[in-house]
PDB file of C-alpha atoms in Angstrom:
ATOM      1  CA  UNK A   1     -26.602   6.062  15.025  1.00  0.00           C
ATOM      2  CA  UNK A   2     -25.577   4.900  18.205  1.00  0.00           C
ATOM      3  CA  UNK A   3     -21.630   4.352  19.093  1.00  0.00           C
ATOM      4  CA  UNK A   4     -21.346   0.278  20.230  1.00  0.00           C
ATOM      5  CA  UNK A   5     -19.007  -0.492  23.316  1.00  0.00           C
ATOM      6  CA  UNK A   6     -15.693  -0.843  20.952  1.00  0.00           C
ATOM      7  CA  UNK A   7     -16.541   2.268  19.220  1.00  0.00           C
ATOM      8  CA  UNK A   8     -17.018   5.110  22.030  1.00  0.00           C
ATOM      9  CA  UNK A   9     -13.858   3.348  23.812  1.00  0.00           C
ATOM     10  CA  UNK A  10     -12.427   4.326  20.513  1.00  0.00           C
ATOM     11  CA  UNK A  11     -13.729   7.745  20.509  1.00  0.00           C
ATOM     12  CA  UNK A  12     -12.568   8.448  23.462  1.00  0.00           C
ATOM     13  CA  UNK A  13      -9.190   6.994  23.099  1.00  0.00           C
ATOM     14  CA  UNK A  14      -7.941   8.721  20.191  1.00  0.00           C
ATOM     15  CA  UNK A  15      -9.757  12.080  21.663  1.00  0.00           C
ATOM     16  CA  UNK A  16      -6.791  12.494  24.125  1.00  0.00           C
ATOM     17  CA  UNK A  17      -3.441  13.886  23.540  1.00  0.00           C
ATOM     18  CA  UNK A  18      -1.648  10.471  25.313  1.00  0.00           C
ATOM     19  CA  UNK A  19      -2.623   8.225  22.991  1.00  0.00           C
ATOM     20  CA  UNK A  20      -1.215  10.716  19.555  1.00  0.00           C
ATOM     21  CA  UNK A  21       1.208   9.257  18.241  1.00  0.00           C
ATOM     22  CA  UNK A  22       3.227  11.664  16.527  1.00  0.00           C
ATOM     23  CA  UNK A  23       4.138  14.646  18.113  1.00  0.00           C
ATOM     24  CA  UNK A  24       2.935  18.086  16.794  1.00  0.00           C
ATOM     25  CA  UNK A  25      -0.405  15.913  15.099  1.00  0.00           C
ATOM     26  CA  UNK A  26      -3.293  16.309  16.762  1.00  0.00           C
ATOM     27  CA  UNK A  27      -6.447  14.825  15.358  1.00  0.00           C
ATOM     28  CA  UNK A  28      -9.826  16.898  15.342  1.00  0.00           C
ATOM     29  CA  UNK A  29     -12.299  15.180  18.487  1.00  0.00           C
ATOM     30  CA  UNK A  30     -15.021  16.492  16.072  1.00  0.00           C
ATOM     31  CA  UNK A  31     -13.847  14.856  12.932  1.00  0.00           C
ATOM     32  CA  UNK A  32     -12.987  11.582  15.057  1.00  0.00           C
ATOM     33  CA  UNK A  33     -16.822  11.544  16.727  1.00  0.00           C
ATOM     34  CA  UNK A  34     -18.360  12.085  12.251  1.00  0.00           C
ATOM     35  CA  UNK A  35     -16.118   9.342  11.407  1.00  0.00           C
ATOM     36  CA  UNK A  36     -17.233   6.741  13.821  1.00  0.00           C
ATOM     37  CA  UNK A  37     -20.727   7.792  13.795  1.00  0.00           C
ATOM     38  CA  UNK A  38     -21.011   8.307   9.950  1.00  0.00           C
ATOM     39  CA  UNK A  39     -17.932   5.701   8.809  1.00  0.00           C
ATOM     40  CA  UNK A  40     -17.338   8.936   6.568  1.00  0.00           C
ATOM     41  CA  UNK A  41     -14.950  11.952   7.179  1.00  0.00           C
ATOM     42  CA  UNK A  42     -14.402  13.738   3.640  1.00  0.00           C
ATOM     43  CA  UNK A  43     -10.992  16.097   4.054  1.00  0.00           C
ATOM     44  CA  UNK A  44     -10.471  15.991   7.261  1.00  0.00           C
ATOM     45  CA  UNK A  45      -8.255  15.930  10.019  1.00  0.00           C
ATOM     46  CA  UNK A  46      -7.337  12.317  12.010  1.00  0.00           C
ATOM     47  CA  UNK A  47      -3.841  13.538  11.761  1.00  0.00           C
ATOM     48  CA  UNK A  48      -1.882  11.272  14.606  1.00  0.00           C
ATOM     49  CA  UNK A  49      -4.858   9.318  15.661  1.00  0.00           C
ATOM     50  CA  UNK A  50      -4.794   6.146  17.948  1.00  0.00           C
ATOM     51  CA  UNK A  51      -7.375   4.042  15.357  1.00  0.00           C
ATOM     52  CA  UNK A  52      -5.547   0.937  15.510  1.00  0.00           C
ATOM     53  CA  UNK A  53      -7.926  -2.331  14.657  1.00  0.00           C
ATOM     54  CA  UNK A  54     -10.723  -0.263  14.566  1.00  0.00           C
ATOM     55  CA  UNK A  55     -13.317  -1.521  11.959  1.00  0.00           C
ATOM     56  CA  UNK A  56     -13.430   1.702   8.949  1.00  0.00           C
ATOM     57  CA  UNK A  57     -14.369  -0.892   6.111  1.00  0.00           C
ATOM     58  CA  UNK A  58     -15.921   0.760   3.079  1.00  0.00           C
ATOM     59  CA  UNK A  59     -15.489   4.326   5.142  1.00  0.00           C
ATOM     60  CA  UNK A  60     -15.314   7.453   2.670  1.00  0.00           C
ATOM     61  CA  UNK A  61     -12.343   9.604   3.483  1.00  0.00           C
ATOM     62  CA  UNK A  62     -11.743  11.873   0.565  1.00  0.00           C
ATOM     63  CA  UNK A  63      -8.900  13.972   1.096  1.00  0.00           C
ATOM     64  CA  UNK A  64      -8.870  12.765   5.150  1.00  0.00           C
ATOM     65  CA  UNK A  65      -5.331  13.550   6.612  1.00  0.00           C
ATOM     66  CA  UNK A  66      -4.388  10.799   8.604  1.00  0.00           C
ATOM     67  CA  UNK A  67      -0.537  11.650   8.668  1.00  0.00           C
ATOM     68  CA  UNK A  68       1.560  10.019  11.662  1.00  0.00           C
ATOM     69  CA  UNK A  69      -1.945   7.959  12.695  1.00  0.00           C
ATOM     70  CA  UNK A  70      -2.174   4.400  13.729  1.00  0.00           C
ATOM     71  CA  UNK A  71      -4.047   2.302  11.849  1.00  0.00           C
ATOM     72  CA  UNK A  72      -2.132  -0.987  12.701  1.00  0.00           C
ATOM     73  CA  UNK A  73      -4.532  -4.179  12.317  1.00  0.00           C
ATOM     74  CA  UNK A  74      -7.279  -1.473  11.201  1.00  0.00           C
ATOM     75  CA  UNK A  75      -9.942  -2.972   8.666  1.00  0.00           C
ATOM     76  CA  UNK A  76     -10.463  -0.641   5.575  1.00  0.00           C
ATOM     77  CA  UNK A  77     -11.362  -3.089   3.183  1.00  0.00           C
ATOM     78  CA  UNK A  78     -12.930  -1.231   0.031  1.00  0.00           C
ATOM     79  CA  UNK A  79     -12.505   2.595   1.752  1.00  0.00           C
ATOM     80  CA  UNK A  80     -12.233   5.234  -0.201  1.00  0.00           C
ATOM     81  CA  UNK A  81      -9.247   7.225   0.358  1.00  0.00           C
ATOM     82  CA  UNK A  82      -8.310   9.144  -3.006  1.00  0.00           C
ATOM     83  CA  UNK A  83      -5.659  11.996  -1.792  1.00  0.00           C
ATOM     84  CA  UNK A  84      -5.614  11.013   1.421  1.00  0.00           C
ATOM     85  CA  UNK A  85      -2.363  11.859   3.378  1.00  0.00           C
ATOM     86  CA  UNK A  86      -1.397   8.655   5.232  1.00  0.00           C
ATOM     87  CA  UNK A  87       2.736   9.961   5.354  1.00  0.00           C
ATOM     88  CA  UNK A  88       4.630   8.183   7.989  1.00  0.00           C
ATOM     89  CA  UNK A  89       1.431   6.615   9.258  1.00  0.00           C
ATOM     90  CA  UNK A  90       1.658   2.918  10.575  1.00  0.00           C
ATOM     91  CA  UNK A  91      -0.829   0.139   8.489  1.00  0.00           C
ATOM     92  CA  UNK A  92       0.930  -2.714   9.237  1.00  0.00           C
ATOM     93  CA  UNK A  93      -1.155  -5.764   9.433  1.00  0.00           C
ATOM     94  CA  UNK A  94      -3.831  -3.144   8.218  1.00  0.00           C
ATOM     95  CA  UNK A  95      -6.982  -4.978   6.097  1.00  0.00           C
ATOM     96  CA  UNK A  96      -6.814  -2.490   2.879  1.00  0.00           C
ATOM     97  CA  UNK A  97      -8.069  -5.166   0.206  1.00  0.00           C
ATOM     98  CA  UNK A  98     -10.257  -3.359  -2.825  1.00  0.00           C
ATOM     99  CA  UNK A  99      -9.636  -0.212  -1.241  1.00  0.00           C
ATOM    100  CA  UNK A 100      -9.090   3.210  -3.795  1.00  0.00           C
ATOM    101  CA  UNK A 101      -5.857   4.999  -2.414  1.00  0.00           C
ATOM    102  CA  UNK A 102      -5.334   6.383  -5.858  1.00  0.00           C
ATOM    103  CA  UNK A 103      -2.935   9.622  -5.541  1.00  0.00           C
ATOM    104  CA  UNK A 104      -2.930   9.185  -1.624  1.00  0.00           C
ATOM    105  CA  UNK A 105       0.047  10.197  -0.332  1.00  0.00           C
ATOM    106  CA  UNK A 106       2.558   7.120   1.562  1.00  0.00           C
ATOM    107  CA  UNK A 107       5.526   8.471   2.127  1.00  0.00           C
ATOM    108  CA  UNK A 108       7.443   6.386   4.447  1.00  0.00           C
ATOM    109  CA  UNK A 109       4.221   4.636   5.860  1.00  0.00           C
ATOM    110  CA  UNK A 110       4.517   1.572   7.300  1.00  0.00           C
ATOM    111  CA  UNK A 111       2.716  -1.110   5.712  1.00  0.00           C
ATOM    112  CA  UNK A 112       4.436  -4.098   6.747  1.00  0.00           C
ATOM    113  CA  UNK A 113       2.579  -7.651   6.162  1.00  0.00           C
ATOM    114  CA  UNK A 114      -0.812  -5.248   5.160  1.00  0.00           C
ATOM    115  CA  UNK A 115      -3.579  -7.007   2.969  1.00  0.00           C
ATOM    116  CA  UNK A 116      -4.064  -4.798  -0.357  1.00  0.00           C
ATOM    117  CA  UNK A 117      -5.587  -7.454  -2.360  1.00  0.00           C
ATOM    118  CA  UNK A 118      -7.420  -5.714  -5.456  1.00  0.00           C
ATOM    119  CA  UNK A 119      -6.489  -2.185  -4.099  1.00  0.00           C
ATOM    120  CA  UNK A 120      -6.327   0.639  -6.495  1.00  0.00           C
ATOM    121  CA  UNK A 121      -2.975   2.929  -6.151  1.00  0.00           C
ATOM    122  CA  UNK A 122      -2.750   4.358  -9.353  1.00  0.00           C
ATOM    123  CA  UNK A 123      -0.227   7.511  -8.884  1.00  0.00           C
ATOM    124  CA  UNK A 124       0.241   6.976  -4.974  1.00  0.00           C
ATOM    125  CA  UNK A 125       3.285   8.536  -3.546  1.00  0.00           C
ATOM    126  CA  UNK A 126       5.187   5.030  -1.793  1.00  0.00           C
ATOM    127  CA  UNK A 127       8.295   6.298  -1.860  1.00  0.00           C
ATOM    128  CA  UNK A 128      10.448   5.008   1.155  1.00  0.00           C
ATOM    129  CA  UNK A 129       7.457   3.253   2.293  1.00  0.00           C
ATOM    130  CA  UNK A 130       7.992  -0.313   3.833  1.00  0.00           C
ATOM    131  CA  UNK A 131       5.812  -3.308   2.084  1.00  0.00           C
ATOM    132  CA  UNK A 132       7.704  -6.028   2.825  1.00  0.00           C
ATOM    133  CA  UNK A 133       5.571  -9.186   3.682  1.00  0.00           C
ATOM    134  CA  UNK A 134       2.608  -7.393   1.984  1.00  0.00           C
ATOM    135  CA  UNK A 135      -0.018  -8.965  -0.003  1.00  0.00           C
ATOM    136  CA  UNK A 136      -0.706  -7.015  -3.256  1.00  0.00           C
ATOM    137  CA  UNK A 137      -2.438  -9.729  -5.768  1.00  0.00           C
ATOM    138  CA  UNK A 138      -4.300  -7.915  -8.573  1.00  0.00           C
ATOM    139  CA  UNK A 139      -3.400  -4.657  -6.827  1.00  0.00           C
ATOM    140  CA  UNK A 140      -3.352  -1.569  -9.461  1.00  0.00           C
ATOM    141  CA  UNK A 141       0.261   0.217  -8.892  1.00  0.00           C
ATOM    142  CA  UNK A 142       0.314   1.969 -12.677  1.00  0.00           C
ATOM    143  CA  UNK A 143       2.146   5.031 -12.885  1.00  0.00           C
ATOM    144  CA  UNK A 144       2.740   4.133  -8.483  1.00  0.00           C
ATOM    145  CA  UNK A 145       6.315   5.770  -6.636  1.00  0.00           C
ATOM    146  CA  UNK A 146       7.549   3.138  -5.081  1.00  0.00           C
ATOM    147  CA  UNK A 147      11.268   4.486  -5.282  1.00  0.00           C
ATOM    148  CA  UNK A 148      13.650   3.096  -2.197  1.00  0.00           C
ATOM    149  CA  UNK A 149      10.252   1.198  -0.875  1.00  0.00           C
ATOM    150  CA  UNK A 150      10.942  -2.043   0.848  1.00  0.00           C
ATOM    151  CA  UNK A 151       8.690  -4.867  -0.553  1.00  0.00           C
ATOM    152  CA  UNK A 152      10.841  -7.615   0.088  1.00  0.00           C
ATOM    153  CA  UNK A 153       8.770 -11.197   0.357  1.00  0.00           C
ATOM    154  CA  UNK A 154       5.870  -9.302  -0.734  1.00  0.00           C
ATOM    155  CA  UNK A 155       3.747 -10.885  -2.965  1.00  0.00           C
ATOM    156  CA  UNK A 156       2.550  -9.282  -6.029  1.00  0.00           C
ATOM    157  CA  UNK A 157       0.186 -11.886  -7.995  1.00  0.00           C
ATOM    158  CA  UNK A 158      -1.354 -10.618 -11.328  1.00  0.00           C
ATOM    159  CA  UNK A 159      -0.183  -6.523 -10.247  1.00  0.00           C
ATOM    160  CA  UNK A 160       0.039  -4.044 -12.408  1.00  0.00           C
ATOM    161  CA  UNK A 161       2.909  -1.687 -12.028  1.00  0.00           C
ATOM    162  CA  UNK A 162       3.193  -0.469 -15.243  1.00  0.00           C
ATOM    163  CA  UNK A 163       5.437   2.927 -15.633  1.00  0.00           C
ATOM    164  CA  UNK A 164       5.634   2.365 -11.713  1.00  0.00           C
ATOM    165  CA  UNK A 165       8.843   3.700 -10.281  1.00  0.00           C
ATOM    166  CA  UNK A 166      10.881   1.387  -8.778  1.00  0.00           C
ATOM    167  CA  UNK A 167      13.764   2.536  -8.893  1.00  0.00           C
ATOM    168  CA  UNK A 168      16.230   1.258  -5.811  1.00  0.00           C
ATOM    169  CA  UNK A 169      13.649  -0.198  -4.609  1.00  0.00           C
ATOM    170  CA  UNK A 170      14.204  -3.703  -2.586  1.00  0.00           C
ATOM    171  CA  UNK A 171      11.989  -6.910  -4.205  1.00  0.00           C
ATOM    172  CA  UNK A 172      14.490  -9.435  -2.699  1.00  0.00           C
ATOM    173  CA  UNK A 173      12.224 -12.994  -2.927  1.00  0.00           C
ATOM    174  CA  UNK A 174       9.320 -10.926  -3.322  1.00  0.00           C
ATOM    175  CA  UNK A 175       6.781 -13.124  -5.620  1.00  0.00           C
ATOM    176  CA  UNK A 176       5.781 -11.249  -9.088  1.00  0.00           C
ATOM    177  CA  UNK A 177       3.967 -14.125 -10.883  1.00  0.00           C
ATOM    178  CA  UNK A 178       2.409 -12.690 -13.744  1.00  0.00           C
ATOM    179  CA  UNK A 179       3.040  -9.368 -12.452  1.00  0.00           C
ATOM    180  CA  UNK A 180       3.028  -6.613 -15.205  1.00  0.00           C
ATOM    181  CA  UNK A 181       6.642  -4.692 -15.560  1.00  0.00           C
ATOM    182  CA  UNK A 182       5.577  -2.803 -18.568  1.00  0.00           C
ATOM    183  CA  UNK A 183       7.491   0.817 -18.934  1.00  0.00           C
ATOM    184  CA  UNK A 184       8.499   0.527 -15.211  1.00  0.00           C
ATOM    185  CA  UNK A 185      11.649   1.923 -13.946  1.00  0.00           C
ATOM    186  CA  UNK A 186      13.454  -0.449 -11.829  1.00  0.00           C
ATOM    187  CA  UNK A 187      16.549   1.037 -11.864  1.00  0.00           C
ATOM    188  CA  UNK A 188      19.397  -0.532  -9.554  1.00  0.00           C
ATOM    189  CA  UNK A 189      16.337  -2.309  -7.483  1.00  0.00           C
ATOM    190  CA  UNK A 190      17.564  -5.336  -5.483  1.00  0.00           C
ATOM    191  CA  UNK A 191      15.787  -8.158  -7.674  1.00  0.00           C
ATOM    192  CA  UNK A 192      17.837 -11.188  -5.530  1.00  0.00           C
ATOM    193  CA  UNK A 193      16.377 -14.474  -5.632  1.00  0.00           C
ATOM    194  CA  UNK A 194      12.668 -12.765  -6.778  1.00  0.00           C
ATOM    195  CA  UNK A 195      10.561 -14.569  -8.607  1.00  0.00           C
ATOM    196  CA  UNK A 196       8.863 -14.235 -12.147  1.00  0.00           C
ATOM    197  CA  UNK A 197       6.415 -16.542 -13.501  1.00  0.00           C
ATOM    198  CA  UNK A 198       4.980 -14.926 -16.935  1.00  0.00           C
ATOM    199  CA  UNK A 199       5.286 -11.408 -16.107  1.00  0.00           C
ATOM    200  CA  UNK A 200       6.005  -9.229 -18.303  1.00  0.00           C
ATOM    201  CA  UNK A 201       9.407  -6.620 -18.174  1.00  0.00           C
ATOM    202  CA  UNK A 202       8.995  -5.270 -21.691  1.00  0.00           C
ATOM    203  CA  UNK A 203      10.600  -1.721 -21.849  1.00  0.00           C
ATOM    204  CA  UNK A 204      11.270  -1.524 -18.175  1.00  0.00           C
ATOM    205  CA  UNK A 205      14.444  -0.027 -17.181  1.00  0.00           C
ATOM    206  CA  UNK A 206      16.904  -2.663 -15.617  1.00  0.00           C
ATOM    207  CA  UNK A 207      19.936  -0.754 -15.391  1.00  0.00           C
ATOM    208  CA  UNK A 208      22.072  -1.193 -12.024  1.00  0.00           C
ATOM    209  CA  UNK A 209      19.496  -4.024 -10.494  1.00  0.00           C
ATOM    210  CA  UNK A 210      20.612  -6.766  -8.629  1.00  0.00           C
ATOM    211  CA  UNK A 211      19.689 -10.086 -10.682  1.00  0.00           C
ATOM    212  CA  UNK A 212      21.068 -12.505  -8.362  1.00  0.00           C
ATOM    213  CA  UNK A 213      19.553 -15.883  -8.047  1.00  0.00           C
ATOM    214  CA  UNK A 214      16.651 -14.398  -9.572  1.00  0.00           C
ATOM    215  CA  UNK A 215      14.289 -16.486 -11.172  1.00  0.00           C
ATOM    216  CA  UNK A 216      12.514 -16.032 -14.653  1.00  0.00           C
ATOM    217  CA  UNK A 217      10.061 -18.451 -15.834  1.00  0.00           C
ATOM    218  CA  UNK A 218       7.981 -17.990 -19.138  1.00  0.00           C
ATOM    219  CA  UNK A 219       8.664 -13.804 -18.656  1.00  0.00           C
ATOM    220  CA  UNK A 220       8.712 -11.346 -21.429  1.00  0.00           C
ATOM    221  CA  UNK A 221      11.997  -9.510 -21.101  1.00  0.00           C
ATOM    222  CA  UNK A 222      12.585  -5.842 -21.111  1.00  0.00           C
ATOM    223  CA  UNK A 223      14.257  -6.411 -24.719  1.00  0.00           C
ATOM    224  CA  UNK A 224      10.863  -8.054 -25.767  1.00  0.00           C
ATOM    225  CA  UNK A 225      12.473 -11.363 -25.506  1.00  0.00           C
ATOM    226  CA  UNK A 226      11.137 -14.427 -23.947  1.00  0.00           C
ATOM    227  CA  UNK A 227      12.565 -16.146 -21.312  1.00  0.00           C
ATOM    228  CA  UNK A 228      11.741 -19.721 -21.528  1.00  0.00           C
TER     229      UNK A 228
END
């Protein structure tokens, strides 16, 4: 398959050591040159890679170690990255909507204002990642760390973060309409002025969180209540 214009620039950007982005990570050439040829690249190394905006939509990257790479603005809508390692890597602005990064491994990435519309996450490592401004309607966070992450203004339509750890994590005006809570641990998260619209909290650990100006609507408390 032949590269197009965008494509070999690419290649040949993120095959030189200026444009790594993290020091110590250098991404295979090799593994670079399958990926953009194939738009597949199972376990291997892009660690540090310059791929920002670069179009990896429906790409298979089992087990691919992207740690410390740039994928800011990059289009991975529906890829398949179970295990990857995306640590400290920067997604902001990153398309990621129906994509399977179930058990991948966020620590600290940056996924600031990212689009993870129907994306699966089930037992993803977030912790200390930053989400704030991100889109996650219908996204599937059961079972997700998300302890210390920032997902403040984020917007979290019809999620499901059941048993999801949340604990100190910050959801100040984030927007959790009928957002499922169920078994979650959002232990002394920052909950000012967010806002639920029938979600449901039952069993999910509230101890030390900041309620201020925060807004239930037609929500199932964590006592099995309702909240009118």
């Amino acid at each position: 398959m032949q590269l197009n214009i965008y494509q070999a620039f690419l290649l040949i950007s993120v095959s030189t050591s200026t444009l790594l982005t993290t020091p110590g990570c250098a991404a295979n050439p090799e593994h670079v040159k399958q990926l953009l040829n194939t738009n597949k690249c199972f376990n291997c190394d892009l660690s540090g890679a310059n791929l920002q905006g670069a179009n990896l939509s429906q790409a298979s990257l089992l087990g691919v170690n992207l740690q410390g790479a740039n994928l800011q603005g990059a289009h991975l809508s529906r890829a398949f990255l179970y295990q990857a390692n995306l640590q400290g890597a920067n997604l902001s602005k990153a398309k990621l909507n129906g994509a399977d990064l179930s058990e991948a491994t966020l620590y600290q990435a940056n996924l600031q204002g990212a689009f993870l519309y129907q994306a699966s996450l089930l037992g993803a490592n977030l912790q200390g990642a930053n989400l704030s401004q991100a889109t996650l309607d219908q996204a599937f966070l059961s079972e997700t760390n998300l302890q210390g992450a920032n997902l403040s203004q984020a917007t979290l339509y019809q999620a499901n973060l059941s048993k999801a750890n949340l604990s100190k994590a910050n959801l100040q005006e984030a927007f959790l309409s009928k957002a499922d809570f169920q078994g979650a641990n959002l232990q002394g998260a920052n909950l000012q002025k967010a806002f639920f619209f029938q979600a449901n909290l039952q069993r999910a650990n509230l101890q030390g969180a900041n309620l201020q100006e925060c807004i239930f609507q037609y929500t199932m408390m964590s006592d099995g209540k309702f909240h009118p």
